[in-house]
Coordinates of C-alpha atoms in Angstrom, one line a residue:
X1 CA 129.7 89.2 102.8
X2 CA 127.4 90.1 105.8
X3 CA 126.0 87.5 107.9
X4 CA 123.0 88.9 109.9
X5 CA 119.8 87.8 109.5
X6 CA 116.4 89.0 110.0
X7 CA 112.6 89.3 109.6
X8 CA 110.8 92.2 108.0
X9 CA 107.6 92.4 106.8
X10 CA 107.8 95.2 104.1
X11 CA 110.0 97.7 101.4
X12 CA 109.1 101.0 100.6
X13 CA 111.0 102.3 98.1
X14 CA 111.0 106.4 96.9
X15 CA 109.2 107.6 100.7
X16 CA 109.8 111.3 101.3
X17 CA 108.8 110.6 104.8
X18 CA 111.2 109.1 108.0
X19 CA 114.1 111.5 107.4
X20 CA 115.7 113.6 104.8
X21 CA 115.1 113.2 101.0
X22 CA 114.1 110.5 98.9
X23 CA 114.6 106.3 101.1
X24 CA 114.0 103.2 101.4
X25 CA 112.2 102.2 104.2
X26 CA 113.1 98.3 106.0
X27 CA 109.7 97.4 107.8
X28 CA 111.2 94.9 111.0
X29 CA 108.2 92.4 112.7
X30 CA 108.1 92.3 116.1
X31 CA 107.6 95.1 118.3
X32 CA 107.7 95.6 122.3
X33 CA 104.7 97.6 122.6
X34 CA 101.0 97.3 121.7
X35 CA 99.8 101.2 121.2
X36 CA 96.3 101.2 120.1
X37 CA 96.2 103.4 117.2
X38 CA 99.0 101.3 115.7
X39 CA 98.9 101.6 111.8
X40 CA 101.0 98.9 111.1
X41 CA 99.5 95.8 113.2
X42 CA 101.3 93.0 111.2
X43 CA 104.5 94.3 112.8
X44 CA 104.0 93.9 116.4
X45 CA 104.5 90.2 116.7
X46 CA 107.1 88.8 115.4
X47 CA 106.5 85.5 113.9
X48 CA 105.0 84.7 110.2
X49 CA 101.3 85.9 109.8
X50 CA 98.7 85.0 107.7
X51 CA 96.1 88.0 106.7
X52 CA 92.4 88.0 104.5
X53 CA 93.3 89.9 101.8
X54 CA 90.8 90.0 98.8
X55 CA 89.9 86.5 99.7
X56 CA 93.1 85.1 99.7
X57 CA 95.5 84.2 102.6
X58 CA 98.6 86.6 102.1
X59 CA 101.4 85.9 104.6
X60 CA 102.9 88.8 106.3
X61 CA 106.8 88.3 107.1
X62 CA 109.8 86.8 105.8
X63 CA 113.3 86.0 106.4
X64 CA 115.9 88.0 104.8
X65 CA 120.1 88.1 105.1
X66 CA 121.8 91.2 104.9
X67 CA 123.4 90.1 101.5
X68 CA 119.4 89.5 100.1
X69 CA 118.5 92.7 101.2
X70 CA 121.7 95.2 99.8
X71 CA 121.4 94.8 96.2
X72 CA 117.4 95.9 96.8
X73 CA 118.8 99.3 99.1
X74 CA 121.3 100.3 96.7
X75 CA 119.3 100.8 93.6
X76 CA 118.0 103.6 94.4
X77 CA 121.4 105.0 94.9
X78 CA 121.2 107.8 92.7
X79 CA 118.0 109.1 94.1
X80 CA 119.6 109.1 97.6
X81 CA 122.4 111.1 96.7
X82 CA 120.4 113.7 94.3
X83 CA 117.9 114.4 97.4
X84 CA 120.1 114.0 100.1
X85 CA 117.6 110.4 101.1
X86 CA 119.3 107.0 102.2
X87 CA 117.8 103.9 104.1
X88 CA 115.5 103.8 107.3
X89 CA 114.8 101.1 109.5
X90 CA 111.0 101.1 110.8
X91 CA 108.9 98.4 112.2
X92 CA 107.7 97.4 114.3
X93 CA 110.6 98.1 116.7
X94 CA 113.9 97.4 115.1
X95 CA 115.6 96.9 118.3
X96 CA 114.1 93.7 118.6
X97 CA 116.5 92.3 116.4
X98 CA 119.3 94.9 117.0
X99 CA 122.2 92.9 115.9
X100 CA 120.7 92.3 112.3
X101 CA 119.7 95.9 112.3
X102 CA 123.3 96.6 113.5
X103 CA 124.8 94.5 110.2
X104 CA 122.6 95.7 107.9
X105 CA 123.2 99.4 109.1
X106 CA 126.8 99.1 109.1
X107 CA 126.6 97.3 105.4
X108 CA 124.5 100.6 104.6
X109 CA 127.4 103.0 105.8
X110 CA 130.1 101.0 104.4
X111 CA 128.1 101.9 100.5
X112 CA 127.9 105.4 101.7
X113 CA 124.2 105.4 102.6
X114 CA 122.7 107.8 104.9
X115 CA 121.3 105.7 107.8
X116 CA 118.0 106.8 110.1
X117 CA 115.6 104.4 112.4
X118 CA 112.2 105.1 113.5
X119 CA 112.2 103.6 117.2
X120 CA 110.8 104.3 121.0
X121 CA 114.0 103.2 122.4
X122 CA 111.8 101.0 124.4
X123 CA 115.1 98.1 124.9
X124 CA 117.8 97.9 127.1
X125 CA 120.3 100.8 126.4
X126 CA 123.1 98.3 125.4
X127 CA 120.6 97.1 122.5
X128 CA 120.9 101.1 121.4
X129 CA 124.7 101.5 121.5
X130 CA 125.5 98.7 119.4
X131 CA 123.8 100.1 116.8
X132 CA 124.2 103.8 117.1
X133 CA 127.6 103.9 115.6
X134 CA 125.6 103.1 112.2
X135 CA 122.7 105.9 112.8
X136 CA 123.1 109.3 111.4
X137 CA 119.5 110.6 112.0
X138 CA 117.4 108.5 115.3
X139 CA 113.6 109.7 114.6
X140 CA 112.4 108.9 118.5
X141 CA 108.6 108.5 119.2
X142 CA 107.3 110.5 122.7
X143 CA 103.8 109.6 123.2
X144 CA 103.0 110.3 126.4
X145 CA 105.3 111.8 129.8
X146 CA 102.5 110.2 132.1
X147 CA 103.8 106.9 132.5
X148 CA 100.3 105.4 133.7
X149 CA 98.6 106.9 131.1
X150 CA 101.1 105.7 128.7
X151 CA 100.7 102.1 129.8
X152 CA 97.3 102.3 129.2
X153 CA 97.4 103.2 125.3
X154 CA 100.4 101.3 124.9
X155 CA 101.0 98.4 127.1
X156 CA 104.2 99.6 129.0
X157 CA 105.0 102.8 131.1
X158 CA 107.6 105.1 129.8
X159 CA 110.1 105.2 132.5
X160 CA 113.1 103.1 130.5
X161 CA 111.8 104.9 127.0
X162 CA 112.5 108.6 128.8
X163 CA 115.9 107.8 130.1
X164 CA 117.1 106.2 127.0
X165 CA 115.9 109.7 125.3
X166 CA 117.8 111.6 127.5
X167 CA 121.0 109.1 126.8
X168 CA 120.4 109.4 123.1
X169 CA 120.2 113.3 123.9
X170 CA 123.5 113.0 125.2
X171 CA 124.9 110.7 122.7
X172 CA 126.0 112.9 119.6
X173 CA 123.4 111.5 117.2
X174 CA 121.0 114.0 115.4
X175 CA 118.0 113.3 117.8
X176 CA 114.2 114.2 116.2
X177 CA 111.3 113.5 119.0
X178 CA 108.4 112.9 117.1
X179 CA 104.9 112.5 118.7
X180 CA 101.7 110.9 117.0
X181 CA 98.9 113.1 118.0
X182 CA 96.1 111.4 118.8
X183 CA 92.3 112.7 119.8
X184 CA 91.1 111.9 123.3
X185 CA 94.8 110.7 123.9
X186 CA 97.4 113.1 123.7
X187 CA 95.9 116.1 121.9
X188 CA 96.0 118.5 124.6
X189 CA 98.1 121.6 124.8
X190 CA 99.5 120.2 128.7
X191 CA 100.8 117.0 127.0
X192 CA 102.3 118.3 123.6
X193 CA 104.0 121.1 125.8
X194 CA 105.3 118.3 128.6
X195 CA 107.1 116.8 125.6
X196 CA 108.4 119.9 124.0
X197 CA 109.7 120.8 127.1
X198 CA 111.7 117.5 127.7
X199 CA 112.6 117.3 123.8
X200 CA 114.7 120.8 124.5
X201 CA 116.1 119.3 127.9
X202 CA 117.9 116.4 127.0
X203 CA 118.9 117.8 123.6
X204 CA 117.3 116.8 120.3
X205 CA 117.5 118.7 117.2
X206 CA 113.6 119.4 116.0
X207 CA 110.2 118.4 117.2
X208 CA 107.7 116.5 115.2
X209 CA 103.7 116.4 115.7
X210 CA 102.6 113.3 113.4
X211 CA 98.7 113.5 113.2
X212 CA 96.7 110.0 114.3
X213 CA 95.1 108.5 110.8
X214 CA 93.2 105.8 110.0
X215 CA 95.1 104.5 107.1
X216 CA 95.8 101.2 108.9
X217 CA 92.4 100.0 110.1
X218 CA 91.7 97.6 107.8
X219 CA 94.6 95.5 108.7
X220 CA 93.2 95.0 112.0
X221 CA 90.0 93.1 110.0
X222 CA 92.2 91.2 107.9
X223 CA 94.3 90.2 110.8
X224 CA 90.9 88.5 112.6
X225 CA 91.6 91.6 115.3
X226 CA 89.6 94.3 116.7
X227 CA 90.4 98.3 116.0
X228 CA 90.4 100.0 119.7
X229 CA 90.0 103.8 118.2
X230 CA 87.2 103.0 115.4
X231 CA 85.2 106.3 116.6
X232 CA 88.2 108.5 116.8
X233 CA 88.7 110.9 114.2
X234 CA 92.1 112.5 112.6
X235 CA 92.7 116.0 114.3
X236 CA 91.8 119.1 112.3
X237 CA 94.4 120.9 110.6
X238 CA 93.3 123.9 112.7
X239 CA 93.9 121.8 116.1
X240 CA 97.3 120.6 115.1
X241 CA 98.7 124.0 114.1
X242 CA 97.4 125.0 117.9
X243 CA 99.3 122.4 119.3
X244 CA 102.2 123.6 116.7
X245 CA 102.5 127.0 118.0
X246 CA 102.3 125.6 121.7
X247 CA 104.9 123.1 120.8
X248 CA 107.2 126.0 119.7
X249 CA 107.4 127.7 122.9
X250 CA 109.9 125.4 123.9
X251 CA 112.2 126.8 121.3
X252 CA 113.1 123.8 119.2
X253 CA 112.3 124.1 115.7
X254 CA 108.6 122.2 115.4
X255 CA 106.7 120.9 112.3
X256 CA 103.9 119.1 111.3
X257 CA 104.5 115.6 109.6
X258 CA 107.7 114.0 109.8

């Protein structure tokens, strides 16, 4: 039996995308940070929401256990194992509620699941080592290395999210930096190459450059909120394999997508 509880928001099952092979992905609300191109606004606070949805109030969160949620993640058992896939914990920020994340990652491991978490390590570092025993893959987010610019897209500066990278880096977990490239933001060759460049110091495995979308904006609408980056544009494919190949010169092993 496993006690912890939690609130999440969403399921995906059968994603090919937030670590290896075919998962289930465990959407957490509430998140620490407020970045503006945010595709997934429901998540950021974290009590119950209502949102318009064809005319009709849907509400957006709910309470699960760790025994409600199990039968759900193993299901798909077979999938995981033929594909090499397993569970990841998204959000949001799942270290807001790191001790449920911590139970439900541990009950993962103890079925033989293969555990990842898509995070900015933006919490206390304590928050992170009580649940890293539980994480085989950490999929870490690097927006920005200038903290005041950082604040200003996102709310906080990056000072505590940096030094838990490089802790993490140091850790023994298979570390991925990922960064959302984002026009007028972040889509120049001096940030992407500030980032590579710090993703090879402290240590992580691969580099990933995540191109902005607008898949999300009409959650802002049926949330009663307004969508900051409405005039910004995805990147080209033709700007993002640029900021590939500059990427690569720090020597880490660089994709597009993640």
């Amino acid at each position: 039996m496993y006690e912890g509880k939690g609130r999440i928001f969403n399921i995906q099952r059968f994603s090919i995308h937030d670590g290896p092979g075919i998962r289930t992905i465990v959407f957490f609300k509430g998140c620490y940070m407020r970045c503006a191109w945010c595709c997934n606004p429901e998540s950021q606070e974290f009590a119950v929401q209502t949102m318009q949805e064809d005319g009709k109030e849907k509400i957006v969160g709910r309470d699960v256990s760790v025994d409600d949620l199990m039968p759900e993640l193993l299901a798909d058992t077979p999938y995981y194992r033929r594909s090499g896939g397993g569970i990841t914990l998204s959000g949001g920020e799942f270290l807001g509620q790191h001790e449920f994340a911590r139970d439900l990652l541990r009950a993962c491991k103890e079925n033989g699941l293969h555990t990842a978490v898509e995070s900015t390590a933006n919490a206390p570092y304590e928050k992170i080592q009580a649940v890293l025993p539980f994480i085989d893959l950490y999929l870490m987010d690097i927006k920005l290395m200038d903290s005041e610019k950082h604040k200003e897209y996102t709310g906080v500066g990056n000072e505590l999210i940096l030094e838990n990278a490089k802790k993490l880096g140091a850790s023994g977990v298979e570390l991925i930096i990922r960064t959302p490239v984002v026009p007028n933001v972040n889509d120049d060759a001096n940030s992407i190459r500030a980032i590579a460049k710090y993703a090879a110091e402290i240590g992580a495995k691969e580099y990933h450059l995540l191109p902005y979308h607008r898949l999300g904006q009409d959650k802002y609408t049926k949330l009663g909120r307004n969508y900051a980056l409405k005039e910004i544009l995805p990147p080209t494919q033709e700007k993002m394999e640029y900021l590939l190949s500059v990427a690569e010169e720090s020597g880490l092993k660089c994709q597009i997508g993640g």
